Short mmCIF file of C-alpha atoms and ligand atoms in Angstrom, two decimals:
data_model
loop_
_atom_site.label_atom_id
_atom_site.label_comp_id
_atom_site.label_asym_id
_atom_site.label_seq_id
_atom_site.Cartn_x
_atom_site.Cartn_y
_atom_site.Cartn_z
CA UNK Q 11 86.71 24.96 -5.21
CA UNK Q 12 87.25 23.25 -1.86
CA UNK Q 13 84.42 24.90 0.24
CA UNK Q 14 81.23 26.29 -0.96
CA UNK Q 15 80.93 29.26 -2.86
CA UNK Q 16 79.29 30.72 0.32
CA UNK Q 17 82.67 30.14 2.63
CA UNK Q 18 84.60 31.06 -0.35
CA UNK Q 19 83.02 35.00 -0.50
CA UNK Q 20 82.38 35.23 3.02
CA UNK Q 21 86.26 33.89 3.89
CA UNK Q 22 87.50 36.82 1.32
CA UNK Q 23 85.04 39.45 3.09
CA UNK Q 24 86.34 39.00 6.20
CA UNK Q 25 90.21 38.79 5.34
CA UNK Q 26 89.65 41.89 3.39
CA UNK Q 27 87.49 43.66 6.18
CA UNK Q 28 85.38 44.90 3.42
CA UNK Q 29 81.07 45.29 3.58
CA UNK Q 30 79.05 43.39 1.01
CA UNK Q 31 78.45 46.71 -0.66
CA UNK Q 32 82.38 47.80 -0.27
CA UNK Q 33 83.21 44.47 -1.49
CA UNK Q 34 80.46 44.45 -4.44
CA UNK Q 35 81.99 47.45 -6.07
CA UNK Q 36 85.58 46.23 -5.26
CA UNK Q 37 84.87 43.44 -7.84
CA UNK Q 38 82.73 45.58 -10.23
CA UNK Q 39 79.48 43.62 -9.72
CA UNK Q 40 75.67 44.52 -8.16
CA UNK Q 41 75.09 44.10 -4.73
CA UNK Q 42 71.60 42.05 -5.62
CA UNK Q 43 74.12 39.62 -7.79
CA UNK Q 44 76.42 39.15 -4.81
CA UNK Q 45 73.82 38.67 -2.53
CA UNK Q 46 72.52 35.50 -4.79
CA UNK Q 47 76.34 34.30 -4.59
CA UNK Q 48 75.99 34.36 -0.36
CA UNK Q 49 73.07 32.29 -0.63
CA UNK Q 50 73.17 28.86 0.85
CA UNK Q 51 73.64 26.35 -2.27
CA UNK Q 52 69.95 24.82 -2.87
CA UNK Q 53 68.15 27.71 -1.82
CA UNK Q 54 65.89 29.29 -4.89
CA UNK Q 55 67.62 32.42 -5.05
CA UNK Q 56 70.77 31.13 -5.53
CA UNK Q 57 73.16 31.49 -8.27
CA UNK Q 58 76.96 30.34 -8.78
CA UNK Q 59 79.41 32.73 -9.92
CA UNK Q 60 81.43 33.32 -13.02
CA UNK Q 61 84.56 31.62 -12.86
CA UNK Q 62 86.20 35.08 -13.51
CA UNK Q 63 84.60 36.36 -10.24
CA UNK Q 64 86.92 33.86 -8.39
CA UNK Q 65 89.48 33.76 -10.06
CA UNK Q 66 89.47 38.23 -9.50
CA UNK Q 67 88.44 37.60 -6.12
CA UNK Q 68 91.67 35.51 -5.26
CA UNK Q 69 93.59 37.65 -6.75
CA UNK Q 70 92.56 40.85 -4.68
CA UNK Q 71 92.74 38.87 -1.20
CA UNK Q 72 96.53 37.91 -2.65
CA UNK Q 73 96.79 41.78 -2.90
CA UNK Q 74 95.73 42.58 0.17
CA UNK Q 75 98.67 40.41 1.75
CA UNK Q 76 96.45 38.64 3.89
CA UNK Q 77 96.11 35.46 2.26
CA UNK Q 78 99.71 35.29 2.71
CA UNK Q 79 98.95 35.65 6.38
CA UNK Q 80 96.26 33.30 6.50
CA UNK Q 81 98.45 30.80 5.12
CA UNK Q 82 101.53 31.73 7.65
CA UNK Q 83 99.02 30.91 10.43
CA UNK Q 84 97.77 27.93 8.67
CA UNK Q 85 101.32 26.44 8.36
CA UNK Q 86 101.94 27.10 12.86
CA UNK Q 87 99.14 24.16 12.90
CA UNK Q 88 95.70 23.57 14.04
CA UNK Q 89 93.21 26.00 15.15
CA UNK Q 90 93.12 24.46 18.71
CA UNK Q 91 96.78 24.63 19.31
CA UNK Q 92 96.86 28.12 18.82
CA UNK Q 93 93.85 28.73 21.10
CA UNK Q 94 95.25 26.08 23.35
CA UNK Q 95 95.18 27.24 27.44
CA UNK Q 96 97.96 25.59 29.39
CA UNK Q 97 99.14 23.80 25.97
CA UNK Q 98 95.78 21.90 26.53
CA UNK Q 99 92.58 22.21 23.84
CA UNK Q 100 90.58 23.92 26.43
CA UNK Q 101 87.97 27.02 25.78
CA UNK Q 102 88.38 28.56 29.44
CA UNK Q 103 88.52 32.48 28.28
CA UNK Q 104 87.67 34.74 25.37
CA UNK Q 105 91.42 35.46 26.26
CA UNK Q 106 92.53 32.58 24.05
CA UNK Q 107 92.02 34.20 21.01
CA UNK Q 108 93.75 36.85 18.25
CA UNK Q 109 91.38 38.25 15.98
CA UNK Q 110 92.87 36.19 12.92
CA UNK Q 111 92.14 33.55 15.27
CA UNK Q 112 88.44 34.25 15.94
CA UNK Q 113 88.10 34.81 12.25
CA UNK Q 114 89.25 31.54 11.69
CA UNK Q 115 87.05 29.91 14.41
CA UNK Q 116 84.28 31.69 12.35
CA UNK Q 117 84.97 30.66 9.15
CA UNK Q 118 84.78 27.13 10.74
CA UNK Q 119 81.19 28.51 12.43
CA UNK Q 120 80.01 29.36 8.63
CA UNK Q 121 80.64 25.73 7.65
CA UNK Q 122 78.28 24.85 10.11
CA UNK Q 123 75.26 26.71 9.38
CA UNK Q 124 73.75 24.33 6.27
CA UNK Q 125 73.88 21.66 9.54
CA UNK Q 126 72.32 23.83 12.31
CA UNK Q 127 69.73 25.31 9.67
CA UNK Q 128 68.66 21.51 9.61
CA UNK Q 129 69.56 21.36 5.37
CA UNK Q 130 72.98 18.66 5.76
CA UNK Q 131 73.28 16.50 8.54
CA UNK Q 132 77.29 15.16 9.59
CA UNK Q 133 78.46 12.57 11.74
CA UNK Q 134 81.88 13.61 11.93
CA UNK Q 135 81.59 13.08 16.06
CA UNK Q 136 80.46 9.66 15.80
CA UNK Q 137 80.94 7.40 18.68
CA UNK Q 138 81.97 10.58 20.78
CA UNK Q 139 80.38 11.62 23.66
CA UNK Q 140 79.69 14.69 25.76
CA UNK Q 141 79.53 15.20 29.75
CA UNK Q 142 77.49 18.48 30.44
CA UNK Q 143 78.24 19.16 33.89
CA UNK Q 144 75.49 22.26 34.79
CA UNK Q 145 76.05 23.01 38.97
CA UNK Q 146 73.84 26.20 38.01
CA UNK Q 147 70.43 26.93 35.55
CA UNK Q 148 70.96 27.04 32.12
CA UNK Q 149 68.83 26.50 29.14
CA UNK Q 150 70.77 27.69 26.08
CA UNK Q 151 74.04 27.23 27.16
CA UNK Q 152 73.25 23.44 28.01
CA UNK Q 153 71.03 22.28 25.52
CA UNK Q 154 72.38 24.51 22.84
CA UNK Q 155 76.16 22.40 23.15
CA UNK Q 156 74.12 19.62 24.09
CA UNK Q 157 72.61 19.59 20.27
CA UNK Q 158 75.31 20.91 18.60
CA UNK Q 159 77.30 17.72 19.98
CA UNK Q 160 74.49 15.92 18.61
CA UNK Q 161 73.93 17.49 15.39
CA UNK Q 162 77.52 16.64 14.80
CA UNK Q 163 76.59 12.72 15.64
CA UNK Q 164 77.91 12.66 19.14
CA UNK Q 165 76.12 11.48 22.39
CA UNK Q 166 75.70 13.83 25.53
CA UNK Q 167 75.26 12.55 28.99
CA UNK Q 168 74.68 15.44 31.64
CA UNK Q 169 74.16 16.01 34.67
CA UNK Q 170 72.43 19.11 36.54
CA UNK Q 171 72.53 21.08 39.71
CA UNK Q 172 74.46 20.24 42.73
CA UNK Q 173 71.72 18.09 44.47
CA UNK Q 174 72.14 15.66 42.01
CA UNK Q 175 75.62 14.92 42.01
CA UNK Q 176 78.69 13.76 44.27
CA UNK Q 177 79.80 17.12 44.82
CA UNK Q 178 76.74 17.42 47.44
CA UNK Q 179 78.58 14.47 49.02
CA UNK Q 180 81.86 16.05 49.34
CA UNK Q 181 83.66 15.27 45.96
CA UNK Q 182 86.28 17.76 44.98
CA UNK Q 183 86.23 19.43 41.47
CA UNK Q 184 89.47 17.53 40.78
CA UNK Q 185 88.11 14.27 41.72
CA UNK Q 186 85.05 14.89 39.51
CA UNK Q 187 86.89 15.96 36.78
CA UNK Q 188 88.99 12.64 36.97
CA UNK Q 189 86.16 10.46 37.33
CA UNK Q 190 83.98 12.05 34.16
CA UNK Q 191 87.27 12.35 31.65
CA UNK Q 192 86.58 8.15 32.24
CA UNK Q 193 83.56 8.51 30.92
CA UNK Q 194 83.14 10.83 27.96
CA UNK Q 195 85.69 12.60 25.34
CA UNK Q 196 84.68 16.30 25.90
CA UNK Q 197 83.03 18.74 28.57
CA UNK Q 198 81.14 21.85 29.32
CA UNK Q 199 80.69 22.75 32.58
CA UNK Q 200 79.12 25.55 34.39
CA UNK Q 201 79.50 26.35 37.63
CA UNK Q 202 78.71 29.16 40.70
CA UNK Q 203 82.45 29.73 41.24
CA UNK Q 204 84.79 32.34 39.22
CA UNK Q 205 87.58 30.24 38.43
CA UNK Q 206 85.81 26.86 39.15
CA UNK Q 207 85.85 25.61 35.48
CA UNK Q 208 90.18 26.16 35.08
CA UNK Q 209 90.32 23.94 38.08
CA UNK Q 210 87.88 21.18 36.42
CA UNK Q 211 90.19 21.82 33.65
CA UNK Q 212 93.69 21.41 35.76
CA UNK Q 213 92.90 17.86 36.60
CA UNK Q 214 91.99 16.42 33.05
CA UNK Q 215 93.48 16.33 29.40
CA UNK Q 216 90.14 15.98 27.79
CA UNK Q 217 88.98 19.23 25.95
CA UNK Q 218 86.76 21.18 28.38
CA UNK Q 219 84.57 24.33 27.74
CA UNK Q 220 84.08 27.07 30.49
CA UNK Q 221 80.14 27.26 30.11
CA UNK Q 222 80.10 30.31 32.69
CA UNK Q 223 81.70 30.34 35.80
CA UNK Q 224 80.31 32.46 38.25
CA UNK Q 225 80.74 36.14 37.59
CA UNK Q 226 83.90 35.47 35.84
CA UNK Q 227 83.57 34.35 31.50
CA UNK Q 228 81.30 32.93 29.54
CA UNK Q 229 83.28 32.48 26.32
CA UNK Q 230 81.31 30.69 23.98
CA UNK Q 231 78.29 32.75 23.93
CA UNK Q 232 80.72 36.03 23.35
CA UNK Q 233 81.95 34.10 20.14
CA UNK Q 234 78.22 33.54 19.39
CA UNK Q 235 77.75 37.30 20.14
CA UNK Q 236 80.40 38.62 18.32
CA UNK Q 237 79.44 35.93 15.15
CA UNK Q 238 76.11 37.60 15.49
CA UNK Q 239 77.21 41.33 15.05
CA UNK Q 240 79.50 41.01 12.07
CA UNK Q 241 76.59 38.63 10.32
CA UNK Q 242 74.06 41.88 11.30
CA UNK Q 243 76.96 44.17 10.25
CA UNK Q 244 77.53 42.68 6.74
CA UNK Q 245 73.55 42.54 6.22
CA UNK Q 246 73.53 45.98 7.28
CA UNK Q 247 76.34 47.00 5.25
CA UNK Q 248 78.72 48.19 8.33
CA UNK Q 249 82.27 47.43 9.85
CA UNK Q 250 82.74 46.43 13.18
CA UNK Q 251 85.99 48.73 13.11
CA UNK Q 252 84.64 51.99 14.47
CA UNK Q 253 81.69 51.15 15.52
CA UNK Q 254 79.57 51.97 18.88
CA UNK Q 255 78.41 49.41 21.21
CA UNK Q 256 76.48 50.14 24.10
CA UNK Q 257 75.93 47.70 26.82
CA UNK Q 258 73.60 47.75 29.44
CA UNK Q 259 72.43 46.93 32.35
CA UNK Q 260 73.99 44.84 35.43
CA UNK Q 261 77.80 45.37 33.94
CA UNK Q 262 79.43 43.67 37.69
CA UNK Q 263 78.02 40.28 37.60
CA UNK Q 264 76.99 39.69 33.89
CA UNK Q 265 80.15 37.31 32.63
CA UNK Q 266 78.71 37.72 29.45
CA UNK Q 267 79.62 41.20 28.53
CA UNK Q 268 82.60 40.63 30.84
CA UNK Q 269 83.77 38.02 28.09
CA UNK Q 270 82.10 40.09 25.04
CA UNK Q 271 83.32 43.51 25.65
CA UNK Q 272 87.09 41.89 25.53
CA UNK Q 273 86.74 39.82 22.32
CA UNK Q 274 85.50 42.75 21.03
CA UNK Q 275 88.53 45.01 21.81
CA UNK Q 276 90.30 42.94 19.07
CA UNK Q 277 88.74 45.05 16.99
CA UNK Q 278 89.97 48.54 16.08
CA UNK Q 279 88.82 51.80 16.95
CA UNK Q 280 85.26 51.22 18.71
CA UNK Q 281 82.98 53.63 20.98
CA UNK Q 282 81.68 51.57 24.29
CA UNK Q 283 78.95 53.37 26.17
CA UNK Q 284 78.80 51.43 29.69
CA UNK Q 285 75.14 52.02 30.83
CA UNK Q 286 74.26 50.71 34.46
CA UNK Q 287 72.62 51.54 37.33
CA UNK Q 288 74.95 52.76 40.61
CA UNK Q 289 76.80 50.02 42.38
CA UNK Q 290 76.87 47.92 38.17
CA UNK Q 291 79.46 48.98 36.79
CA UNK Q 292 82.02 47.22 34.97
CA UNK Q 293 84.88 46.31 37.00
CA UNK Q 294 87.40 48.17 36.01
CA UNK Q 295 90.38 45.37 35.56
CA UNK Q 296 88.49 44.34 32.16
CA UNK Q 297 88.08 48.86 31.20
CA UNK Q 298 91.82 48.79 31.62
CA UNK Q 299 92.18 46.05 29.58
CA UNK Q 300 90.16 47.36 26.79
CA UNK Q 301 91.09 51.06 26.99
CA UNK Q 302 95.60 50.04 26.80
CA UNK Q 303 93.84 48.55 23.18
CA UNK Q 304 93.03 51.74 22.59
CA UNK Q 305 89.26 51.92 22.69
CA UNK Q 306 87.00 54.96 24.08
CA UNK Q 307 85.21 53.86 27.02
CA UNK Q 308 82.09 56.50 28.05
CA UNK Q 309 80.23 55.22 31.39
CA UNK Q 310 76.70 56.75 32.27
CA UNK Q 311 73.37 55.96 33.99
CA UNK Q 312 71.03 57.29 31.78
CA UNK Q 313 70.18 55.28 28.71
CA UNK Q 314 69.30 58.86 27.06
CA UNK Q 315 72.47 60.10 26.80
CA UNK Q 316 74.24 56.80 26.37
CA UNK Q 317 72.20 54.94 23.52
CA UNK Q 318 72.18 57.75 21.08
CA UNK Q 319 74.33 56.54 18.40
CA UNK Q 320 74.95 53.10 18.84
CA UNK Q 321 75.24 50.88 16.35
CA UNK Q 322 74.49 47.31 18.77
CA UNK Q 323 72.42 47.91 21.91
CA UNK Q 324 73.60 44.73 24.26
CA UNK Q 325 71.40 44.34 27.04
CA UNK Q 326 71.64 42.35 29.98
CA UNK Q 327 69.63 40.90 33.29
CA UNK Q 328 69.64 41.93 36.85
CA UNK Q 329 72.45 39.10 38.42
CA UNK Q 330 70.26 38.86 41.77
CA UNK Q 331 71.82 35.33 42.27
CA UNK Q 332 75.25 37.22 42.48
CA UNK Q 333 74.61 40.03 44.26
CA UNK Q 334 76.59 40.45 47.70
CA UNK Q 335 75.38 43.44 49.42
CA UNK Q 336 73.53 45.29 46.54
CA UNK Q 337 69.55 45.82 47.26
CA UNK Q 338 68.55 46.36 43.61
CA UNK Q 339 65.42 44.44 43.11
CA UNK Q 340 64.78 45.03 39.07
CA UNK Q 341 65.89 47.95 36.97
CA UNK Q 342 63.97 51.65 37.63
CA UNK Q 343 61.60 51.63 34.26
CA UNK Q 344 63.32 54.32 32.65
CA UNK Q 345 66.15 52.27 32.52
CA UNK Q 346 64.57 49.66 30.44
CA UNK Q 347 65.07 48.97 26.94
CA UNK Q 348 62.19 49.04 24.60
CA UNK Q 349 60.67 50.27 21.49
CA UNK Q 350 60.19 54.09 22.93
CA UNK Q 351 63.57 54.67 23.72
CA UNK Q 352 65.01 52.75 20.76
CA UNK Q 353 63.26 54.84 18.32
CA UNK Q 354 63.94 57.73 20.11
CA UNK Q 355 67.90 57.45 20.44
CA UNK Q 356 68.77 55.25 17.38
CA UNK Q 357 68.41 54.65 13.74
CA UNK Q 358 66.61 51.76 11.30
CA UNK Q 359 69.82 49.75 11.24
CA UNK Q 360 70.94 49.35 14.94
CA UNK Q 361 70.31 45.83 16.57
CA UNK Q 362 69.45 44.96 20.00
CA UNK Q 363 70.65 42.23 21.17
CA UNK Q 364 70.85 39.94 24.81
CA UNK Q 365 72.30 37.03 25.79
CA UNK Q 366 69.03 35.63 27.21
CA UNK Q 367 67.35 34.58 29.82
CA UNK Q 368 65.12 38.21 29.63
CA UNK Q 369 63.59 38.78 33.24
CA UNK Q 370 59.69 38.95 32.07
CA UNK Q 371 58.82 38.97 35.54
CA UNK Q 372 56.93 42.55 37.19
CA UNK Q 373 59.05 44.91 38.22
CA UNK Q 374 62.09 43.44 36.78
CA UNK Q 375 62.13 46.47 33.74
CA UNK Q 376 64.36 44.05 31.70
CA UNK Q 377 64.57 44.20 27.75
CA UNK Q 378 60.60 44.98 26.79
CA UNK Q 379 58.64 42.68 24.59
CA UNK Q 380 57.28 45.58 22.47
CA UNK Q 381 60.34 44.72 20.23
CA UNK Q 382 59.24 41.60 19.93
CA UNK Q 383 57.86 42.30 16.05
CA UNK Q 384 60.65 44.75 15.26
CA UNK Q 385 63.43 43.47 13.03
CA UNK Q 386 66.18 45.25 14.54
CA UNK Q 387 65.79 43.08 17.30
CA UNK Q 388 68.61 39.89 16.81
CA UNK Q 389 67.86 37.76 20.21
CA UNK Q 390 66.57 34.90 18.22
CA UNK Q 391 68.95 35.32 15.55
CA UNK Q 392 71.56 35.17 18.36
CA UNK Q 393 70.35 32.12 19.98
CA UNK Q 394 69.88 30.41 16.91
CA UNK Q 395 73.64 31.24 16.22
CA UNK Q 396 74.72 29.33 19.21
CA UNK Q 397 74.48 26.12 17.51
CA UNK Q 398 76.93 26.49 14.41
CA UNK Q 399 79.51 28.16 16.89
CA UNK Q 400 79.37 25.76 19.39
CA UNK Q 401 79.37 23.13 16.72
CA UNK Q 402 82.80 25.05 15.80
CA UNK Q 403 84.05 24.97 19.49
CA UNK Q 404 83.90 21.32 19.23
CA UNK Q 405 84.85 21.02 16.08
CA UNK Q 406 87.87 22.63 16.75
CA UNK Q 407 88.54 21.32 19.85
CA UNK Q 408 88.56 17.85 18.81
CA UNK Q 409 90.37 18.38 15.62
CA UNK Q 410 87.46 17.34 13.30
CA UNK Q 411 87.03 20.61 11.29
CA UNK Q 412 88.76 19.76 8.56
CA UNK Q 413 86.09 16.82 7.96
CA UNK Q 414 82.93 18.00 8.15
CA UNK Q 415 82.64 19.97 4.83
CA UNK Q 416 82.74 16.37 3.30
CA UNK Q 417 81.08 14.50 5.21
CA UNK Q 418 77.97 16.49 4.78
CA UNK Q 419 74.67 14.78 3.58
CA UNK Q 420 71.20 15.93 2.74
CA UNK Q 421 68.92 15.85 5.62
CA UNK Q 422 65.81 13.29 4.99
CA UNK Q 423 63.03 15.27 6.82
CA UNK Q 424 61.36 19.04 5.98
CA UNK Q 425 61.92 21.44 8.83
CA UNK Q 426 60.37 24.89 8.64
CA UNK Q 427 61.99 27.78 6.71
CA UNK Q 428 61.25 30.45 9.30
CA UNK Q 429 61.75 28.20 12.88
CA UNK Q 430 59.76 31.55 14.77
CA UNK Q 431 56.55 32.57 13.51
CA UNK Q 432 57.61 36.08 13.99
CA UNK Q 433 60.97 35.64 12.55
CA UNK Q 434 62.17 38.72 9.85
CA UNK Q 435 62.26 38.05 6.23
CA UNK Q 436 66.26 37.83 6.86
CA UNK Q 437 66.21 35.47 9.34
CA UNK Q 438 68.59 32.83 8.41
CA UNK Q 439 69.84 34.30 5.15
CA UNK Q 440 73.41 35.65 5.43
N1 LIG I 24 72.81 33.01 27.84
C1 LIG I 24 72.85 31.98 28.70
O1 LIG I 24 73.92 31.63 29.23
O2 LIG I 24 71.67 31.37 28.91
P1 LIG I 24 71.42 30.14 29.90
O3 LIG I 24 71.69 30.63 31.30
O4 LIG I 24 69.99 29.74 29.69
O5 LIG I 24 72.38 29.05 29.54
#
């Protein structure tokens, strides 16, 4: 076998669309034995599987005609062609993608994770470097492709804020975007301005990454989003097909459910509750988009009567750095999301999830830290999933994924099993 046992079973889960449990009794074998097959190689739970379980399992994803389509897209070239934006290897929009493509990219994400859980180590990025060109705050987005450049044994060189830089003297976007595709082989830039980061990307042939632009996308953290549901959903046993996501909060300005919510409508047949306060609401160019997919969209104030349910609970920050006229200070405290209302309107198995920063400031009502101990809540599983994704982004982006699964090599040092003392017994095993 090619890939590890873990890609292999994962790869066949998700061309099939089947659960670990759906799956399990596809192939006639325990859930607890498959589970020991998912592990990552070297862990002490793990077990390899009988050589009849993949040779059966082949033969069902043959069955299932989409190996056959796997293999058609396979043979219409690279990844990043097919994802390409103005015939260029560019990540500008979640728009870019199919959902065999996004499968694809994850499949290459899963490759990843024995690198960013810190057990193989790669230099398939050697030599290469990274600008990351931040003209707003960050501290995922940045460091997060910052280390995943890194971890695959590229350089970064960054710059932050517009104080800092030429463009407080003047200098175009297409004159900086010149000037730094000199210097470096990749970048990520965010920037204030919806539409800003295509322009950076106009004047340049280098592969560049839309790290949020204004109120506009933020692509790569809805592929770490979306990575993070199905990983919760095939833990938890569920589909994303069919299932209900509510997101909440400030649904005008947040670009990351602007990006999420249409990634997700790749996806068939899902419930989206649209919970914000008056004046928040989703603009409705992206509802249109989603509903001619064929989605229901339900809109509401009241987290009461939109949470009940759900199967993800997405929420989001106030945008005060966006707002144009609106006087909202925080959110009204029975529009915050914690522990009360979660227990009241939803089940064992839903997860919460945000893209982070949480407002912990008074007054601000954002996402509570009384959920802090409760393993339904996935923020730091999220975060932490930013890494192998936007390893994948680069990966892909610079043609390398096809490398890495050989050029991985134990690491030398002894990091941490759990990397949060408060992390859930799950953490890090999918
Ligand atoms: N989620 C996110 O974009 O976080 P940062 O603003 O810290 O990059």
């Amino acid at each position: 076998m090619s890939v590890s046992q873990q890609v292999f079973l994962r790869d066949a889960m998700r061309r099939l669309n089947l659960t670990r449990d759906v799956f399990a009794g596809r192939i006639g074998v325990k859930r607890r034995a498959l589970d020991t097959w998912l592990l990552p190689e070297g862990s002490q739970e793990y077990r390899a599987m009988p050589e009849v379980v993949n040779r059966f399992v082949t033969e069902i994803v043959e069955n299932e005609g989409l190996l056959q389509k796997y293999a058609q897209s396979a043979q219409t070239g690279p990844l990043r062609n097919r994802i390409a934006a103005e015939g260029k290897p560019q990540l500008l929009s979640v728009d870019q993608f199919t959902r065999e493509s996004v499968e694809e990219f994850f499949r290459i994400a899963d490759q990843m994770q024995p690198i960013a859980r810190r057990q193989k180590v790669s230099r398939v990025l050697e030599g290469a470097v990274l600008g990351n060109l931040f003209f707003e705050a960050s501290t995922r987005t940045r460091v997060s492709f910052g280390a995943a450049f890194c971890r695959l044994g590229g350089s970064v060189c960054d710059t932050t804020g517009f104080t800092f830089s030429s463009m407080a003297k003047g200098e175009s976007i297409y004159d900086t975007s010149r000037v730094m595709s000199g210097y470096v082989d990749a970048m990520v830039i965010r920037h204030p301005e919806k539409g800003s980061v295509a322009e950076f990307a106009r004047a340049t042939n280098i592969p560049v990454v839309n790290g949020g632009d204004g109120p506009g996308e933020h692509p790569s953290q809805a592929l770490l989003d979306l990575y993070t549901i199905l990983t919760e959903f095939s833990r938890l046993g569920k589909l994303l097909d069919g299932a209900h996501i509510a997101l909440v909060g400030d649904l005008k300005y947040g670009r990351t459910v602007h990006s999420l919510l249409k990634l997700l409508s790749l996806y068939r047949g899902l419930k989206f509750t649209l919970i914000s306060p008056r004046g928040l609401e989703m603009p409705d160019y992206i509802q249109d988009q989603v509903s001619t997919r064929g989605h229901v969209i339900e809109q509401t104030n009241s987290l009461e009567k939109g949470l009940p349910g759900a199967d993800v609970i997405y929420a989001t920050r106030v945008q005060k750095e966006r707002f144009a006229s609106e006087e909202i200070e925080g959110y009204t405290p029975d529009f915050q999301v914690n522990k009360a209302i979660v227990d009241q309107c939803c089940g064992p198995d839903v997860i919460v999830m945000h893209p982070l920063p949480r407002d912990s400031r008074e007054g601000a009502n954002d996402l509570s830290v009384d959920l802090n101990h409760d393993p339904r809540l996935a923020i730091f599983r999220q975060t932490d999933n930013g890494i192998p994704v936007r390893m994948a982004i680069f990966a892909v982006l610079l043609g390398v994924e096809g490398l890495v699964q050989h050029s991985l090599r134990d690491v030398t040092w002894s990091p941490p099993t759990h990397i949060g003392p408060d992390d859930s017994v799950f953490h890090g095993i999918d």
